[in-house]
XYZ file of N, CA, C and O in Angstrom:
872
model
N 2.267 6.827 -9.223
C 2.644 5.740 -8.313
C 1.384 4.974 -7.955
O 0.650 5.305 -7.047
N 1.082 3.953 -8.736
C -0.098 3.140 -8.465
C 0.229 2.174 -7.354
O 1.038 1.288 -7.512
N -0.375 2.361 -6.235
C -0.042 1.562 -5.065
C -1.266 0.862 -4.553
O -2.375 1.277 -4.796
N -0.989 -0.159 -3.774
C -2.074 -0.795 -3.052
C -2.728 0.291 -2.249
O -2.099 1.057 -1.594
N -4.017 0.380 -2.149
C -4.683 1.441 -1.557
C -5.351 2.083 -2.585
O -5.870 3.091 -2.440
N -5.122 0.974 -3.342
C -6.374 1.246 -3.720
C -6.303 2.269 -4.786
O -5.883 3.376 -4.602
N -6.695 1.761 -5.953
C -6.646 2.568 -7.144
C -7.405 3.883 -6.943
O -7.043 4.897 -7.484
N -8.469 3.877 -6.132
C -9.257 5.101 -5.942
C -8.513 6.142 -5.120
O -8.918 7.293 -5.062
N -7.405 5.765 -4.491
C -6.654 6.724 -3.682
C -5.629 7.500 -4.483
O -5.115 8.494 -4.019
N -5.326 7.060 -5.688
C -4.231 7.658 -6.437
C -4.379 9.172 -6.613
O -3.427 9.914 -6.380
N -5.537 9.721 -7.030
C -5.633 11.170 -7.169
C -5.357 11.898 -5.862
O -4.670 12.915 -5.832
N -5.873 11.384 -4.765
C -5.644 12.022 -3.477
C -4.190 11.962 -3.071
O -3.636 12.910 -2.516
N -3.529 10.856 -3.359
C -2.119 10.706 -3.026
C -1.287 11.700 -3.818
O -0.361 12.314 -3.303
N -1.624 11.875 -5.087
C -0.893 12.836 -5.901
C -0.970 14.236 -5.306
O 0.005 14.989 -5.300
N -2.132 14.608 -4.779
C -2.290 15.911 -4.157
C -1.405 16.021 -2.923
O -0.801 17.071 -2.663
N -1.285 14.946 -2.138
C -0.438 14.965 -0.958
C 1.019 15.156 -1.342
O 1.759 15.901 -0.696
N 1.439 14.475 -2.405
C 2.826 14.573 -2.840
C 3.151 15.992 -3.257
O 4.196 16.550 -2.908
N 2.236 16.625 -4.000
C 2.491 17.974 -4.473
C 2.470 18.993 -3.348
O 2.996 20.089 -3.471
N 1.891 18.613 -2.215
C 1.813 19.548 -1.102
C 3.172 19.812 -0.488
O 3.349 20.792 0.234
N 4.164 18.936 -0.748
C 5.503 19.211 -0.269
C 5.929 18.312 0.858
O 5.206 17.414 1.288
N 7.134 18.546 1.399
C 7.732 17.640 2.370
C 7.036 17.601 3.711
O 7.357 16.767 4.553
N 6.086 18.485 3.966
C 5.377 18.438 5.244
C 4.566 17.158 5.357
O 4.279 16.689 6.455
N 4.185 16.581 4.190
C 3.455 15.322 4.214
C 4.439 14.178 4.323
O 5.488 14.193 3.719
N 4.099 13.177 5.081
C 5.022 12.062 5.318
C 4.347 10.732 5.052
O 3.136 10.648 4.941
N 5.163 9.708 4.944
C 4.643 8.353 4.808
C 4.469 7.739 6.182
O 5.146 8.128 7.117
N 3.652 6.740 6.304
C 2.774 6.158 5.292
C 1.545 7.018 5.006
O 1.277 7.970 5.713
N 0.817 6.647 3.956
C -0.414 7.343 3.594
C -1.657 6.511 3.881
O -2.768 7.034 3.861
N -1.477 5.220 4.072
C -2.598 4.314 4.321
C -2.289 3.503 5.571
O -1.162 3.033 5.738
N -3.292 3.354 6.436
C -3.102 2.608 7.687
C -4.057 1.422 7.723
O -5.269 1.570 7.478
N -3.512 0.268 8.015
C -4.281 -0.972 8.001
C -4.125 -1.679 9.345
O -3.015 -1.781 9.880
N -5.244 -2.156 9.880
C -5.219 -3.043 11.046
C -5.514 -4.450 10.540
O -6.556 -4.681 9.911
N -4.588 -5.366 10.782
C -4.657 -6.675 10.137
C -4.957 -7.805 11.108
O -4.549 -7.779 12.270
N -5.678 -8.785 10.582
C -5.844 -10.079 11.234
C -5.522 -11.151 10.208
O -5.721 -10.953 9.007
N -5.017 -12.286 10.682
C -4.684 -13.387 9.775
C -5.148 -14.701 10.382
O -5.111 -14.884 11.600
N -5.586 -15.593 9.514
C -6.006 -16.927 9.936
C -5.192 -17.940 9.145
O -5.246 -17.958 7.906
N -4.402 -18.744 9.845
C -3.611 -19.787 9.194
C -4.514 -20.995 8.966
O -5.108 -21.521 9.915
N -4.612 -21.441 7.722
C -5.553 -22.498 7.352
C -4.859 -23.856 7.256
O -3.787 -23.982 6.649
N -5.487 -24.858 7.846
C -4.975 -26.227 7.814
C -5.957 -27.134 7.068
O -7.176 -26.918 7.109
N -5.419 -28.166 6.420
C -6.254 -29.178 5.790
C -6.657 -30.216 6.832
O -6.144 -30.231 7.950
N -7.534 -31.128 6.433
C -8.009 -32.155 7.365
C -6.887 -33.078 7.823
O -6.947 -33.643 8.923
N -5.850 -33.223 6.997
C -4.739 -34.104 7.390
C -3.591 -33.336 8.036
O -2.472 -33.840 8.139
N -3.847 -32.099 8.474
C -2.863 -31.372 9.270
C -1.831 -30.579 8.507
O -0.854 -30.107 9.091
N -2.031 -30.367 7.209
C -1.093 -29.564 6.436
C -1.579 -28.113 6.378
O -2.781 -27.843 6.349
N -0.635 -27.181 6.328
C -0.988 -25.761 6.186
C -1.266 -25.482 4.713
O -0.428 -25.752 3.850
N -2.458 -24.948 4.436
C -2.867 -24.750 3.042
C -2.882 -23.296 2.598
O -2.968 -23.012 1.396
N -2.798 -22.345 3.544
C -2.817 -20.951 3.135
C -3.110 -20.016 4.289
O -3.115 -20.416 5.464
N -3.364 -18.767 3.947
C -3.643 -17.719 4.925
C -4.873 -16.934 4.486
O -4.992 -16.557 3.313
N -5.773 -16.701 5.414
C -6.891 -15.799 5.160
C -6.594 -14.464 5.842
O -6.386 -14.395 7.044
N -6.526 -13.401 5.034
C -6.254 -12.066 5.551
C -7.553 -11.286 5.743
O -8.505 -11.453 4.966
N -7.571 -10.432 6.740
C -8.649 -9.456 6.932
C -7.987 -8.146 7.322
O -7.405 -8.041 8.407
N -8.050 -7.159 6.439
C -7.355 -5.889 6.644
C -8.369 -4.755 6.688
O -9.109 -4.518 5.721
N -8.384 -4.029 7.798
C -9.317 -2.917 7.976
C -8.572 -1.594 7.793
O -7.561 -1.345 8.456
N -9.076 -0.759 6.892
C -8.443 0.517 6.582
C -8.908 1.615 7.528
O -10.019 1.564 8.063
N -8.052 2.603 7.712
C -8.410 3.716 8.583
C -9.618 4.456 8.003
O -9.861 4.441 6.795
N -10.436 5.096 8.852
C -11.672 5.748 8.394
C -11.442 6.794 7.306
O -12.256 6.927 6.389
N -10.337 7.538 7.377
C -10.093 8.567 6.378
C -9.946 8.000 4.986
O -10.569 8.477 4.027
N -9.121 6.960 4.840
C -8.950 6.338 3.537
C -10.200 5.584 3.107
O -10.535 5.530 1.926
N -10.906 5.005 4.078
C -12.160 4.322 3.750
C -13.156 5.307 3.163
O -13.850 5.013 2.175
N -13.231 6.502 3.753
C -14.143 7.524 3.250
C -13.763 7.964 1.849
O -14.620 8.149 0.983
N -12.464 8.110 1.608
C -12.005 8.518 0.285
C -12.368 7.479 -0.760
O -12.836 7.803 -1.856
N -12.161 6.204 -0.437
C -12.419 5.135 -1.394
C -13.899 4.991 -1.736
O -14.254 4.542 -2.823
N -14.759 5.347 -0.808
C -16.195 5.177 -1.047
C -16.866 6.469 -1.498
O -18.074 6.482 -1.745
N -16.087 7.524 -1.635
C -16.664 8.809 -2.040
C -17.361 8.686 -3.392
O -16.805 8.190 -4.361
N -18.611 9.117 -3.449
C -19.370 9.095 -4.686
C -19.971 7.751 -5.041
O -20.686 7.636 -6.049
N -19.714 6.729 -4.229
C -20.293 5.418 -4.505
C -21.686 5.315 -3.895
O -22.116 6.161 -3.115
N -22.377 4.246 -4.238
C -23.729 4.046 -3.720
C -24.778 4.455 -4.729
O -24.530 5.275 -5.622
N -25.966 3.883 -4.572
C -27.059 4.170 -5.504
C -27.383 5.658 -5.542
O -27.784 6.199 -6.587
N -27.221 6.330 -4.414
C -27.498 7.772 -4.342
C -26.220 8.599 -4.253
O -26.271 9.775 -3.858
N -25.090 7.991 -4.592
C -23.784 8.664 -4.516
C -23.541 9.236 -3.127
O -22.966 10.326 -2.972
N -23.964 8.486 -2.120
C -23.885 8.949 -0.743
C -22.733 8.313 0.036
O -22.654 8.444 1.257
N -21.830 7.623 -0.676
C -20.701 6.999 0.002
C -21.028 5.668 0.632
O -20.200 5.116 1.367
N -22.218 5.149 0.355
C -22.605 3.838 0.869
C -22.608 2.858 -0.296
O -23.609 2.726 -1.006
N -21.484 2.180 -0.535
C -21.340 1.355 -1.736
C -22.309 0.188 -1.785
O -22.690 -0.371 -0.756
N -22.694 -0.162 -3.001
C -23.557 -1.309 -3.225
C -22.710 -2.582 -3.142
O -21.472 -2.534 -3.217
N -23.327 -3.746 -3.005
C -22.561 -5.003 -3.003
C -21.680 -5.160 -4.237
O -20.543 -5.638 -4.135
N -22.187 -4.758 -5.415
C -21.384 -4.860 -6.631
C -20.158 -3.958 -6.551
O -19.055 -4.344 -6.976
N -20.333 -2.755 -6.023
C -19.205 -1.836 -5.900
C -18.171 -2.353 -4.908
O -16.965 -2.202 -5.114
N -18.628 -2.964 -3.832
C -17.697 -3.547 -2.864
C -16.910 -4.701 -3.492
O -15.705 -4.851 -3.242
N -17.579 -5.502 -4.311
C -16.872 -6.587 -5.005
C -15.801 -6.026 -5.933
O -14.689 -6.551 -6.023
N -16.138 -4.930 -6.637
C -15.164 -4.304 -7.541
C -13.967 -3.754 -6.765
O -12.820 -3.885 -7.193
N -14.231 -3.131 -5.622
C -13.141 -2.616 -4.794
C -12.231 -3.752 -4.325
O -11.001 -3.623 -4.311
N -12.827 -4.868 -3.938
C -12.038 -6.017 -3.491
C -11.146 -6.529 -4.622
O -9.963 -6.835 -4.403
N -11.697 -6.627 -5.813
C -10.910 -7.101 -6.955
C -9.759 -6.148 -7.247
O -8.629 -6.567 -7.513
N -10.033 -4.834 -7.241
C -8.994 -3.846 -7.514
C -7.847 -3.972 -6.520
O -6.670 -3.921 -6.885
N -8.196 -4.124 -5.256
C -7.178 -4.155 -4.216
C -6.339 -5.416 -4.262
O -5.113 -5.351 -4.172
N -6.962 -6.573 -4.403
C -6.186 -7.810 -4.465
C -5.329 -7.837 -5.729
O -4.188 -8.315 -5.701
N -5.835 -7.277 -6.825
C -5.056 -7.232 -8.068
C -3.827 -6.336 -7.891
O -2.723 -6.677 -8.325
N -3.986 -5.200 -7.239
C -2.870 -4.276 -7.072
C -1.823 -4.814 -6.100
O -0.662 -4.400 -6.125
N -2.204 -5.749 -5.246
C -1.273 -6.321 -4.280
C -0.306 -7.318 -4.892
O 0.733 -7.619 -4.308
N -0.622 -7.849 -6.070
C 0.192 -8.914 -6.662
C 1.641 -8.477 -6.844
O 2.576 -9.238 -6.575
N 1.850 -7.239 -7.298
C 3.203 -6.741 -7.544
C 4.042 -6.733 -6.272
O 5.272 -6.789 -6.328
N 3.365 -6.672 -5.127
C 4.067 -6.572 -3.850
C 3.925 -7.854 -3.022
O 4.042 -7.826 -1.801
N 3.662 -8.964 -3.730
C 3.585 -10.283 -3.092
C 2.585 -10.308 -1.949
O 2.765 -11.034 -0.961
N 1.539 -9.493 -2.091
C 0.434 -9.486 -1.126
C 0.893 -9.168 0.292
O 0.249 -9.541 1.268
N 2.022 -8.424 0.380
C 2.566 -8.013 1.676
C 2.806 -9.213 2.593
O 2.809 -9.076 3.818
N 3.010 -10.391 2.029
C 3.069 -11.615 2.839
C 4.237 -12.497 2.419
O 4.363 -12.855 1.242
N 5.088 -12.852 3.368
C 6.165 -13.808 3.136
C 5.978 -14.959 4.117
O 5.883 -14.738 5.335
N 5.892 -16.172 3.606
C 5.722 -17.350 4.442
C 6.878 -18.306 4.197
O 7.194 -18.628 3.048
N 7.503 -18.755 5.281
C 8.617 -19.692 5.179
C 8.328 -20.931 6.017
O 7.700 -20.836 7.070
N 8.797 -22.075 5.538
C 8.710 -23.337 6.279
C 10.119 -23.828 6.520
O 10.873 -24.055 5.565
N 10.496 -23.922 7.804
C 11.880 -24.270 8.162
C 12.887 -23.381 7.433
O 13.932 -23.829 6.961
N 12.526 -22.098 7.289
C 13.430 -21.124 6.681
C 13.363 -21.031 5.175
O 14.000 -20.155 4.574
N 12.585 -21.887 4.512
C 12.492 -21.891 3.060
C 11.215 -21.186 2.617
O 10.107 -21.590 3.014
N 11.356 -20.133 1.797
C 10.191 -19.360 1.378
C 9.267 -20.181 0.481
O 9.720 -20.905 -0.415
N 7.966 -20.050 0.729
C 6.942 -20.796 -0.011
C 6.239 -19.896 -1.020
O 6.202 -18.675 -0.870
N 5.659 -20.508 -2.047
C 4.969 -19.756 -3.088
C 3.458 -19.851 -2.907
O 2.926 -20.898 -2.523
N 2.782 -18.736 -3.203
C 1.328 -18.689 -3.150
C 0.732 -18.757 -4.550
O 1.336 -18.298 -5.522
N -0.462 -19.319 -4.634
C -1.262 -19.207 -5.850
C -2.001 -17.877 -5.810
O -1.911 -17.126 -4.832
N -2.731 -17.573 -6.860
C -3.491 -16.326 -6.888
C -4.551 -16.341 -5.790
O -5.092 -17.399 -5.448
N -4.849 -15.179 -5.224
C -5.797 -15.121 -4.107
C -7.206 -15.535 -4.519
O -7.606 -15.415 -5.683
N -7.955 -16.032 -3.561
C -9.343 -16.422 -3.775
C -10.207 -15.763 -2.699
O -9.699 -15.170 -1.746
N -11.491 -15.872 -2.859
C -12.464 -15.435 -1.857
C -12.286 -13.966 -1.463
O -12.467 -13.600 -0.300
N -11.918 -13.119 -2.422
C -11.746 -11.703 -2.090
C -13.101 -11.060 -1.841
O -14.091 -11.362 -2.505
N -13.139 -10.191 -0.854
C -14.376 -9.498 -0.520
C -14.073 -8.198 0.201
O -12.964 -7.964 0.671
N -15.072 -7.323 0.264
C -14.930 -6.047 0.945
C -16.218 -5.752 1.690
O -17.314 -5.998 1.184
N -16.069 -5.236 2.915
C -17.250 -4.862 3.695
C -17.006 -3.498 4.325
O -15.870 -3.053 4.477
N -18.100 -2.836 4.680
C -18.035 -1.513 5.296
C -18.814 -1.549 6.599
O -19.994 -1.890 6.617
N -18.137 -1.222 7.690
C -18.786 -1.187 9.004
C -18.097 -0.144 9.860
O -16.868 -0.025 9.845
N -18.894 0.622 10.589
C -18.340 1.669 11.461
C -17.402 2.590 10.702
O -16.329 2.977 11.192
N -17.794 2.925 9.464
C -17.070 3.879 8.617
C -15.684 3.388 8.197
O -14.840 4.171 7.768
N -15.434 2.086 8.309
C -14.138 1.523 7.915
C -14.344 0.352 6.965
O -15.182 -0.521 7.205
N -13.559 0.340 5.894
C -13.593 -0.760 4.940
C -12.679 -1.884 5.406
O -11.591 -1.629 5.933
N -13.116 -3.116 5.204
C -12.289 -4.286 5.497
C -12.182 -5.151 4.248
O -13.201 -5.548 3.668
N -10.952 -5.411 3.828
C -10.671 -6.286 2.699
C -10.334 -7.670 3.222
O -9.519 -7.816 4.133
N -10.955 -8.704 2.654
C -10.646 -10.084 3.020
C -10.268 -10.863 1.764
O -10.826 -10.630 0.688
N -9.317 -11.768 1.911
C -8.950 -12.651 0.799
C -8.130 -13.809 1.349
O -7.542 -13.715 2.433
N -8.099 -14.893 0.596
C -7.337 -16.079 0.957
C -6.139 -16.206 0.024
O -6.279 -16.088 -1.198
N -4.954 -16.441 0.612
C -3.755 -16.749 -0.161
C -3.489 -18.244 -0.048
O -2.991 -18.714 0.986
N -3.815 -19.028 -1.086
C -3.554 -20.471 -1.014
C -2.091 -20.770 -1.339
O -1.498 -20.147 -2.222
N -1.509 -21.693 -0.628
C -0.163 -22.134 -0.946
C -0.187 -23.033 -2.183
O -1.090 -23.853 -2.348
N 0.800 -22.885 -3.055
C 0.880 -23.767 -4.211
C 1.085 -25.213 -3.772
O 0.538 -26.141 -4.377
N 1.866 -25.386 -2.715
C 2.095 -26.718 -2.169
C 1.849 -26.672 -0.668
O 2.606 -26.006 0.057
N 0.790 -27.306 -0.179
C 0.541 -27.316 1.272
C 1.746 -27.844 2.042
O 2.477 -28.718 1.557
N 1.936 -27.316 3.237
C 3.102 -27.654 4.049
C 2.752 -28.767 5.018
O 1.797 -28.661 5.797
N 3.529 -29.837 4.988
C 3.268 -30.986 5.839
C 3.615 -30.738 7.297
O 4.267 -29.745 7.641
N 3.194 -31.632 8.165
C 3.453 -31.502 9.603
C 4.946 -31.537 9.918
O 5.762 -31.996 9.113
N 5.275 -31.044 11.107
C 6.646 -31.134 11.581
C 7.552 -29.997 11.170
O 8.755 -30.035 11.452
N 6.997 -28.987 10.496
C 7.814 -27.853 10.078
C 7.390 -26.593 10.837
O 6.207 -26.405 11.132
N 8.356 -25.752 11.133
C 8.076 -24.485 11.793
C 7.822 -23.416 10.746
O 8.607 -23.250 9.808
N 6.703 -22.724 10.897
C 6.323 -21.700 9.937
C 6.622 -20.311 10.489
O 6.420 -20.038 11.668
N 7.100 -19.447 9.617
C 7.243 -18.040 9.956
C 6.564 -17.214 8.871
O 6.665 -17.528 7.683
N 5.842 -16.190 9.290
C 5.129 -15.322 8.362
C 5.485 -13.877 8.670
O 5.513 -13.470 9.832
N 5.788 -13.109 7.633
C 6.005 -11.676 7.772
C 4.934 -10.950 6.970
O 4.657 -11.322 5.821
N 4.334 -9.924 7.577
C 3.271 -9.160 6.929
C 3.659 -7.684 6.980
O 3.729 -7.091 8.065
N 3.938 -7.109 5.814
C 4.337 -5.696 5.763
C 4.387 -5.221 4.314
O 4.496 -6.016 3.386
N 4.327 -3.911 4.130
C 4.516 -3.291 2.820
C 6.000 -2.973 2.671
O 6.547 -2.200 3.456
N 6.694 -3.548 1.678
C 8.135 -3.316 1.547
C 8.506 -1.857 1.325
O 9.618 -1.448 1.661
N 7.609 -1.058 0.770
C 7.909 0.354 0.538
C 7.412 1.257 1.664
O 7.654 2.452 1.645
N 6.719 0.678 2.623
C 6.135 1.401 3.758
C 5.215 2.542 3.320
O 5.063 3.547 4.001
N 4.605 2.369 2.160
C 3.536 3.287 1.769
C 2.312 3.014 2.630
O 1.567 3.918 2.990
N 2.116 1.746 2.954
C 1.011 1.310 3.805
C 1.576 0.849 5.143
O 2.495 0.033 5.183
N 1.046 1.366 6.227
C 1.436 0.926 7.561
C 0.486 -0.185 7.988
O -0.725 0.021 8.065
N 1.041 -1.363 8.248
C 0.240 -2.512 8.658
C 0.523 -2.818 10.122
O 1.659 -3.111 10.490
N -0.501 -2.744 10.954
C -0.388 -3.087 12.367
C -1.336 -4.242 12.666
O -2.467 -4.256 12.184
N -0.876 -5.199 13.438
C -1.729 -6.321 13.795
C -2.759 -5.886 14.830
O -2.500 -5.005 15.659
N -3.920 -6.492 14.768
C -5.002 -6.175 15.704
C -4.559 -6.466 17.132
O -3.724 -7.343 17.386
N -5.119 -5.716 18.068
C -4.739 -5.874 19.472
C -5.214 -7.205 20.042
O -4.619 -7.737 20.983
N -6.280 -7.775 19.482
C -6.849 -9.015 19.995
C -7.085 -9.983 18.850
O -7.580 -9.600 17.792
N -6.733 -11.247 19.063
C -6.930 -12.302 18.048
C -6.320 -11.894 16.712
O -6.928 -12.051 15.654
N -5.091 -11.403 16.766
C -4.431 -10.956 15.545
C -4.188 -12.104 14.573
O -4.360 -11.962 13.362
N -3.780 -13.256 15.109
C -3.521 -14.433 14.273
C -4.154 -15.652 14.934
O -3.920 -15.913 16.120
N -4.957 -16.372 14.184
C -5.608 -17.571 14.695
C -5.310 -18.745 13.771
O -4.863 -18.568 12.629
N -5.559 -19.948 14.270
C -5.346 -21.170 13.498
C -6.698 -21.820 13.232
O -7.500 -21.978 14.148
N -6.948 -22.207 11.980
C -8.210 -22.866 11.629
C -7.937 -24.294 11.193
O -7.235 -24.532 10.208
N -8.504 -25.249 11.941
C -8.350 -26.646 11.586
C -7.016 -27.235 12.001
O -6.651 -28.318 11.528
N -6.274 -26.537 12.864
C -4.953 -27.024 13.253
C -5.060 -28.258 14.134
O -5.966 -28.362 14.959
N -4.141 -29.197 13.977
C -4.130 -30.372 14.863
C -3.701 -29.964 16.272
O -3.184 -28.863 16.491
N -3.907 -30.842 17.227
C -3.502 -30.560 18.600
C -2.000 -30.346 18.708
O -1.217 -30.914 17.935
N -1.609 -29.498 19.643
C -0.188 -29.247 19.844
C 0.378 -28.112 19.034
O 1.590 -27.867 19.077
N -0.480 -27.390 18.284
C -0.009 -26.257 17.491
C -0.159 -24.966 18.293
O -1.144 -24.777 19.012
N 0.821 -24.092 18.155
C 0.792 -22.815 18.865
C 1.243 -21.710 17.919
O 2.002 -21.948 16.975
N 0.765 -20.485 18.189
C 1.119 -19.338 17.362
C 1.628 -18.217 18.257
O 1.122 -18.004 19.363
N 2.650 -17.509 17.786
C 3.208 -16.365 18.509
C 3.362 -15.212 17.524
O 3.775 -15.413 16.375
N 3.030 -14.016 17.973
C 3.095 -12.822 17.130
C 4.017 -11.807 17.775
O 3.903 -11.520 18.971
N 4.945 -11.283 16.989
C 5.815 -10.214 17.462
C 5.698 -9.023 16.533
O 5.459 -9.171 15.336
N 5.876 -7.825 17.096
C 5.755 -6.603 16.319
C 7.044 -6.239 15.615
O 8.035 -6.980 15.642
N 7.054 -5.078 14.983
C 8.227 -4.627 14.237
C 9.439 -4.412 15.139
O 9.314 -4.144 16.332
N 10.626 -4.526 14.525
C 11.857 -4.211 15.241
C 12.068 -2.711 15.315
O 12.801 -2.222 16.165
N 11.408 -1.967 14.410
C 11.478 -0.513 14.432
C 10.640 0.002 15.596
O 9.926 -0.769 16.249
N 10.683 1.312 15.868
C 9.817 1.861 16.908
C 8.362 1.513 16.659
O 7.981 1.117 15.554
N 7.532 1.687 17.661
C 6.113 1.365 17.581
C 5.509 1.869 16.284
O 5.743 3.004 15.883
N 4.724 1.022 15.573
C 4.139 1.428 14.300
C 3.421 2.762 14.412
O 2.813 3.075 15.424
N 3.515 3.515 13.324
C 2.952 4.850 13.317
C 1.451 4.825 13.135
O 0.881 3.856 12.660
N 0.814 5.900 13.493
C -0.622 6.023 13.310
C -0.905 7.218 12.431
O -0.024 8.029 12.148
N -2.144 7.327 11.996
C -2.521 8.447 11.147
C -2.358 9.765 11.883
O -2.185 10.818 11.270
N -2.392 9.737 13.207
C -2.265 10.963 13.971
C -0.802 11.328 14.224
O -0.489 12.466 14.526
N 0.117 10.339 14.101
C 1.529 10.604 14.379
C 2.385 10.077 13.229
O 3.076 9.072 13.355
N 2.336 10.732 12.057
C 3.085 10.251 10.899
C 4.588 10.419 11.084
O 5.062 11.291 11.800
N 5.346 9.555 10.395
C 6.795 9.610 10.439
C 7.270 10.723 9.511
O 6.787 10.845 8.389
N 8.207 11.518 9.968
C 8.696 12.625 9.159
C 9.848 12.152 8.273
O 11.016 12.227 8.649
N 9.509 11.637 7.121
C 10.497 11.191 6.152
C 10.289 11.949 4.853
O 9.186 12.411 4.562
N 11.352 12.054 4.063
C 11.299 12.817 2.831
C 10.372 12.154 1.813
O 10.494 10.968 1.514
N 9.459 12.952 1.232
C 8.579 12.431 0.190
C 9.382 12.012 -1.029
O 9.073 11.025 -1.696
N 10.461 12.759 -1.326
C 11.287 12.433 -2.483
C 11.894 11.046 -2.345
O 12.012 10.300 -3.316
N 12.252 10.669 -1.118
C 12.805 9.332 -0.878
C 11.799 8.263 -1.252
O 12.116 7.286 -1.936
N 10.550 8.429 -0.829
C 9.546 7.406 -1.084
C 9.143 7.344 -2.553
O 8.715 6.303 -3.037
N 9.301 8.447 -3.282
C 8.965 8.435 -4.701
C 9.910 7.537 -5.494
O 9.584 7.113 -6.596
N 11.081 7.238 -4.938
C 12.041 6.387 -5.634
C 11.811 4.908 -5.361
O 12.426 4.057 -5.996
N 10.939 4.577 -4.413
C 10.749 3.183 -4.039
C 9.910 2.441 -5.068
O 8.999 2.990 -5.667
N 10.222 1.172 -5.265
C 9.471 0.301 -6.169
C 9.147 -0.982 -5.421
O 9.455 -1.135 -4.245
N 8.526 -1.923 -6.148
C 8.201 -3.205 -5.519
C 9.448 -3.965 -5.101
O 9.388 -4.880 -4.282
N 10.619 -3.597 -5.671
C 11.869 -4.256 -5.298
C 12.473 -3.665 -4.030
O 13.410 -4.226 -3.460
N 11.944 -2.524 -3.595
C 12.453 -1.903 -2.378
C 12.010 -2.708 -1.165
O 11.002 -3.393 -1.188
N 12.789 -2.602 -0.096
C 12.418 -3.358 1.099
C 12.674 -2.538 2.362
O 13.011 -3.082 3.410
N 12.478 -1.229 2.252
C 12.696 -0.369 3.407
C 11.691 -0.647 4.512
O 11.946 -0.361 5.681
N 10.539 -1.212 4.152
C 9.497 -1.454 5.146
C 9.717 -2.673 6.007
O 8.944 -2.913 6.935
N 10.800 -3.443 5.740
C 11.002 -4.676 6.495
C 11.173 -4.398 7.986
O 10.816 -5.229 8.827
N 11.704 -3.219 8.336
C 11.885 -2.905 9.750
C 10.551 -2.744 10.471
O 10.489 -2.753 11.699
N 9.458 -2.603 9.696
C 8.129 -2.469 10.282
C 7.308 -3.752 10.128
O 6.092 -3.738 10.293
N 7.978 -4.859 9.804
C 7.274 -6.112 9.553
C 6.671 -6.685 10.833
O 7.266 -6.628 11.910
N 5.470 -7.239 10.687
C 4.847 -8.025 11.753
C 5.233 -9.483 11.523
O 5.129 -9.988 10.404
N 5.665 -10.175 12.580
C 6.172 -11.528 12.407
C 5.336 -12.544 13.199
O 5.009 -12.301 14.357
N 5.025 -13.642 12.521
C 4.199 -14.693 13.099
C 4.986 -15.997 13.061
O 5.621 -16.316 12.051
N 4.929 -16.757 14.135
C 5.599 -18.051 14.189
C 4.579 -19.117 14.596
O 3.881 -18.960 15.598
N 4.497 -20.164 13.788
C 3.575 -21.255 14.068
C 4.380 -22.546 14.189
O 5.158 -22.899 13.309
N 4.196 -23.241 15.298
C 4.890 -24.515 15.505
C 3.905 -25.550 16.030
O 3.000 -25.229 16.797
N 4.073 -26.771 15.570
C 3.210 -27.874 15.993
C 4.085 -28.995 16.534
O 5.011 -29.463 15.861
N 3.806 -29.413 17.748
C 4.594 -30.473 18.382
C 4.094 -31.852 17.970
O 2.984 -32.007 17.495
């Protein structure tokens, strides 16, 4: 099951699966921030994501990296990790659904992918450009979640979603999942591992854990 999280997590995930039903999903925890990007003429051009992984998964991903194999990755290794992660997200639509007046919009391939390590946590950044920028006067809604709920995505407690270059009169509102409070690495959900092994990119069980963003400009 090659999942976002990172190609380097696959061996560890396999070990968790074989451990039996005591292990539960999700296996990866992300704290997310998003920046809605506007053009100079007031059109929405895309989203810049910044996703910080939990320390445990960050440690696993960087294990053996670095010039001295000390878990401190070099800039080249961080670039490779960023490429791997953004590439693996394509199958799952980058965990991002954006609609304008209820109509789903299409993204181009991500740009500006990068990875950084601070306070023992990796942060992945990338830009999702819209194929067609959205003109003024439309209400935008964004959902950010993993459809298979392999990855738990929670919005940051502060400045979770910001607007860059927005014209005057624009406002943003963020609401959490309709399901119970998102889970943490310390309080995993007790769900059957066999159930999650059947999920694919077409599954959408994670929608109940979606983070929802609404942007409106008067």
